[in-house]
Short mmCIF file of C-alpha atoms in Angstrom, two decimals:
data_model
loop_
_atom_site.label_atom_id
_atom_site.label_comp_id
_atom_site.label_asym_id
_atom_site.label_seq_id
_atom_site.Cartn_x
_atom_site.Cartn_y
_atom_site.Cartn_z
CA MET G 135 218.07 321.54 -21.35
CA ALA G 136 215.73 319.24 -19.12
CA GLY G 137 218.44 316.81 -18.72
CA THR G 138 220.65 319.51 -17.81
CA ALA G 139 218.47 320.78 -15.23
CA LYS G 140 218.15 317.16 -13.81
CA ALA G 141 221.91 316.44 -13.71
CA ARG G 142 222.35 319.51 -11.26
CA SER G 143 220.00 317.71 -8.76
CA ALA G 144 221.25 315.61 -5.99
CA ASP G 145 219.57 312.69 -7.82
CA VAL G 146 222.31 310.86 -9.77
CA ILE G 147 220.89 307.47 -10.63
CA VAL G 148 216.94 306.91 -10.62
CA ALA G 149 215.30 303.67 -11.32
CA SER G 150 211.68 303.13 -11.71
CA GLU G 151 209.91 299.83 -11.53
CA LEU G 152 212.93 298.30 -13.03
CA THR G 153 212.25 294.58 -14.38
CA ARG G 154 214.41 292.42 -16.22
CA SER G 155 213.25 288.95 -17.50
CA TYR G 156 214.65 286.19 -19.37
CA ARG G 157 213.20 283.70 -21.73
CA GLY G 158 211.88 280.87 -19.95
CA GLY G 159 212.22 281.70 -16.34
CA PRO G 160 210.87 284.22 -13.78
CA PRO G 161 212.17 288.00 -13.86
CA ALA G 162 215.82 288.46 -12.57
CA VAL G 163 214.88 291.89 -11.33
CA ASP G 164 210.79 292.50 -10.52
CA ARG G 165 209.60 296.10 -10.40
CA LEU G 166 212.89 297.44 -8.57
CA SER G 167 212.57 301.43 -7.84
CA LEU G 168 215.79 302.88 -6.21
CA THR G 169 217.29 306.47 -5.80
CA ILE G 170 221.19 307.08 -5.64
CA ARG G 171 222.08 310.57 -4.65
CA ARG G 172 225.56 312.59 -4.80
CA GLY G 173 227.85 311.43 -1.98
CA GLU G 174 226.04 308.15 -1.14
CA ILE G 175 227.41 304.56 -1.06
CA PHE G 176 224.73 302.40 -1.92
CA ALA G 177 225.18 298.22 -1.75
CA LEU G 178 223.02 295.70 -3.35
CA LEU G 179 222.89 292.55 -0.86
CA GLY G 180 221.19 289.41 -1.49
CA PRO G 181 221.92 285.49 -2.37
CA ASN G 182 223.22 284.36 -5.55
CA GLY G 183 220.83 284.36 -8.31
CA ALA G 184 218.93 287.51 -6.66
CA GLY G 185 219.43 289.78 -9.78
CA LYS G 186 222.24 291.85 -8.21
CA THR G 187 224.43 291.70 -11.26
CA THR G 188 221.67 292.11 -13.61
CA THR G 189 220.62 295.44 -11.71
CA LEU G 190 224.15 296.79 -11.93
CA ARG G 191 224.43 296.23 -15.71
CA MET G 192 220.82 297.95 -16.00
CA LEU G 193 222.06 300.84 -13.95
CA SER G 194 225.14 300.96 -16.18
CA ALA G 195 223.34 301.00 -19.42
CA LEU G 196 224.83 297.80 -20.39
CA ILE G 197 221.65 295.84 -20.82
CA GLU G 198 218.08 297.31 -21.40
CA PRO G 199 215.24 296.55 -18.65
CA THR G 200 212.22 294.58 -19.92
CA ALA G 201 209.87 297.25 -18.41
CA GLY G 202 210.54 300.17 -16.20
CA HIS G 203 213.65 302.50 -16.86
CA VAL G 204 216.64 304.50 -15.56
CA GLU G 205 218.06 307.78 -15.79
CA VAL G 206 221.60 308.55 -15.19
CA LEU G 207 222.58 312.36 -14.53
CA GLY G 208 219.09 313.03 -15.99
CA ILE G 209 219.42 310.89 -19.00
CA ASP G 210 217.18 308.24 -20.00
CA THR G 211 219.62 305.14 -20.61
CA ARG G 212 217.13 304.22 -23.37
CA ASP G 213 217.93 307.35 -25.19
CA PRO G 214 220.50 306.31 -27.90
CA GLN G 215 221.70 309.97 -28.20
CA GLY G 216 222.65 309.95 -24.40
CA ILE G 217 224.09 306.70 -24.07
CA ASP G 218 227.93 307.93 -24.99
CA GLU G 219 227.51 310.78 -22.28
CA ILE G 220 225.99 308.30 -19.78
CA HIS G 221 229.07 305.74 -20.32
CA ASN G 222 231.54 308.88 -20.04
CA SER G 223 229.75 309.65 -16.63
CA LEU G 224 230.22 306.17 -14.97
CA GLY G 225 233.16 304.20 -13.94
CA ILE G 226 232.20 300.57 -14.49
CA LEU G 227 233.67 297.58 -12.74
CA PRO G 228 231.76 294.63 -14.44
CA GLU G 229 231.66 291.12 -12.74
CA VAL G 230 234.34 289.83 -15.11
CA ALA G 231 237.27 292.27 -15.42
CA GLY G 232 237.18 292.29 -19.23
CA LEU G 233 240.96 293.33 -19.74
CA TYR G 234 242.82 292.00 -22.87
CA GLU G 235 245.12 289.38 -21.63
CA SER G 236 247.79 290.21 -24.40
CA LEU G 237 248.38 293.85 -23.46
CA THR G 238 250.45 295.15 -20.75
CA ALA G 239 248.72 296.70 -17.64
CA TYR G 240 249.70 300.05 -19.13
CA ARG G 241 248.35 299.72 -22.57
CA ASN G 242 244.95 298.41 -21.01
CA LEU G 243 244.57 301.64 -19.23
CA GLN G 244 246.07 303.52 -22.38
CA PHE G 245 243.35 301.81 -24.61
CA PHE G 246 240.26 302.33 -22.51
CA GLY G 247 241.39 305.83 -21.58
CA ARG G 248 241.69 306.88 -25.39
CA LEU G 249 237.98 305.32 -25.64
CA HIS G 250 237.10 308.01 -22.87
CA GLY G 251 238.93 310.75 -24.99
CA LEU G 252 241.56 311.26 -22.64
CA SER G 253 245.03 312.67 -23.68
CA ASP G 254 248.22 310.47 -23.47
CA SER G 255 249.53 312.45 -20.79
CA THR G 256 246.32 312.58 -18.68
CA ILE G 257 246.30 308.65 -19.14
CA ALA G 258 249.88 308.58 -18.06
CA ASP G 259 249.42 310.40 -14.80
CA ARG G 260 246.21 309.04 -13.90
CA ALA G 261 247.68 305.27 -14.42
CA ARG G 262 250.80 306.26 -12.33
CA SER G 263 248.48 307.60 -9.57
CA LEU G 264 246.33 304.41 -9.57
CA LEU G 265 248.77 301.76 -10.31
CA THR G 266 250.93 303.32 -7.54
CA ALA G 267 248.17 303.27 -5.08
CA PHE G 268 247.57 299.58 -5.83
CA GLU G 269 251.27 298.81 -5.84
CA ILE G 270 251.58 297.32 -9.30
CA TRP G 271 253.21 300.36 -11.22
CA ASP G 272 256.44 298.29 -11.53
CA ARG G 273 254.16 295.75 -13.24
CA ARG G 274 252.81 298.15 -15.62
CA ASP G 275 254.70 296.57 -18.66
CA ASP G 276 253.94 292.94 -17.80
CA LYS G 277 251.09 291.55 -19.68
CA ILE G 278 247.99 290.80 -18.07
CA GLU G 279 248.08 286.98 -18.91
CA THR G 280 251.02 286.95 -16.22
CA PHE G 281 248.82 288.41 -13.47
CA SER G 282 247.02 286.87 -10.67
CA LYS G 283 243.20 287.19 -10.29
CA GLY G 284 243.98 289.78 -7.73
CA MET G 285 246.41 291.88 -9.69
CA LYS G 286 243.84 291.49 -12.60
CA GLN G 287 241.31 293.26 -10.16
CA LYS G 288 243.46 295.86 -9.51
CA VAL G 289 244.02 296.88 -13.21
CA ALA G 290 240.50 296.72 -13.89
CA VAL G 291 239.38 298.87 -10.67
CA ALA G 292 242.15 301.39 -11.90
CA ARG G 293 240.33 301.09 -15.34
CA ALA G 294 237.20 302.01 -13.97
CA MET G 295 238.63 305.19 -12.12
CA LEU G 296 240.92 306.39 -15.00
CA HIS G 297 238.67 308.86 -16.45
CA ASP G 298 237.75 310.29 -12.90
CA PRO G 299 233.99 309.72 -13.34
CA PRO G 300 231.32 311.34 -11.28
CA CYS G 301 229.80 307.85 -10.32
CA LEU G 302 231.21 304.59 -10.12
CA ILE G 303 229.33 301.18 -10.43
CA LEU G 304 231.48 298.53 -9.02
CA ASP G 305 230.49 294.74 -8.94
CA GLU G 306 232.26 292.68 -6.45
CA PRO G 307 235.22 295.26 -6.45
CA VAL G 308 237.49 293.58 -3.45
CA SER G 309 237.10 290.24 -5.28
CA GLY G 310 240.49 288.73 -5.24
CA LEU G 311 242.35 291.66 -3.57
CA ASP G 312 244.54 291.25 -0.73
CA PRO G 313 243.51 293.12 2.53
CA GLU G 314 245.81 296.04 2.03
CA ALA G 315 244.78 296.53 -1.60
CA ALA G 316 241.21 295.97 -0.25
CA LYS G 317 241.68 298.65 2.28
CA THR G 318 243.20 301.16 -0.43
CA LEU G 319 240.22 300.79 -2.36
CA ARG G 320 237.81 301.45 0.85
CA ASP G 321 239.80 304.58 1.35
CA PHE G 322 239.22 305.70 -2.36
CA ILE G 323 235.58 305.25 -2.16
CA ARG G 324 235.30 307.30 1.23
CA ASP G 325 237.41 309.83 -0.60
CA GLN G 326 234.90 309.92 -3.77
CA ARG G 327 232.13 310.29 -1.18
CA ARG G 328 233.59 312.97 0.29
CA LEU G 329 233.86 314.72 -3.22
CA GLY G 330 230.06 314.25 -3.47
CA LYS G 331 230.57 311.36 -6.10
CA PRO G 332 227.91 308.32 -5.54
CA LEU G 333 228.68 304.87 -5.58
CA SER G 334 226.64 301.53 -6.23
CA CYS G 335 228.04 298.16 -5.67
CA ARG G 336 227.63 294.66 -4.99
CA PRO G 337 229.93 293.63 -2.07
CA THR G 338 231.75 290.40 -2.17
CA THR G 339 232.06 287.93 0.69
CA SER G 340 235.37 286.48 -0.73
CA THR G 341 237.43 288.88 1.05
CA THR G 342 237.71 290.04 4.48
CA PRO G 343 236.97 293.48 5.20
#
C-alpha cells in the first residue's frame, strides 16, 4: 500500500545518487539525483558521452544502476515484482527504434500493444489516431524495411504512446522527423503536459525546432 500512496503524489520519477559504471572506465553517470513531477517536461542536455542515454535507460528500468536507486510511481526499479507495472506505466522511445523490419507498421503496433495487454479494438483505434497524426496511416500495411529513417521514427514514437502511458521517456524523439512531424510531436507533448503526464527526454540537434 505504501507504493500506492507514493504513486498519488506529484513525484512520478525520483532518482537518488544514481551511478552507473562500466568495466575499465570512469562512471557514465555519477551520483545523479533528480525528481520529475506530474506535468513536467524534463530534458537532459550534455555533450556526447555525458551519460544521457544511460540515465534514460536507468529511469526506464531497462538497466540497473551500479549504485543509487530509482522509483517510478512509487515503485523501486530494483523490485522484480514491480517491473511489469513500471514498464506498463512508461512510454519508452529508445535511442534505437527497435522495430521488427519484416513486419508492417500496423503489425508492429499490434504486437507491442498486445504485450501491454491492449485489446485488438483498442490497438486499432489508437494506431489509426497516432499514425494518422503522423501522416503515415496509408502506409500501415507496408513493411518497416521499406520505410525511411524518419518514417521508422514516427512508428517508434507511435509505439511508445500506443498504450496511453502516464509517463513518457523519449530518447531523441524528433531525430529523423520532418519539421511538420516534429511539430506534431511537440504539440502532442504539450497536450500530455496539460493532462498532467510527465515527460523526460534527451533532445536532438539533428532537426530544426
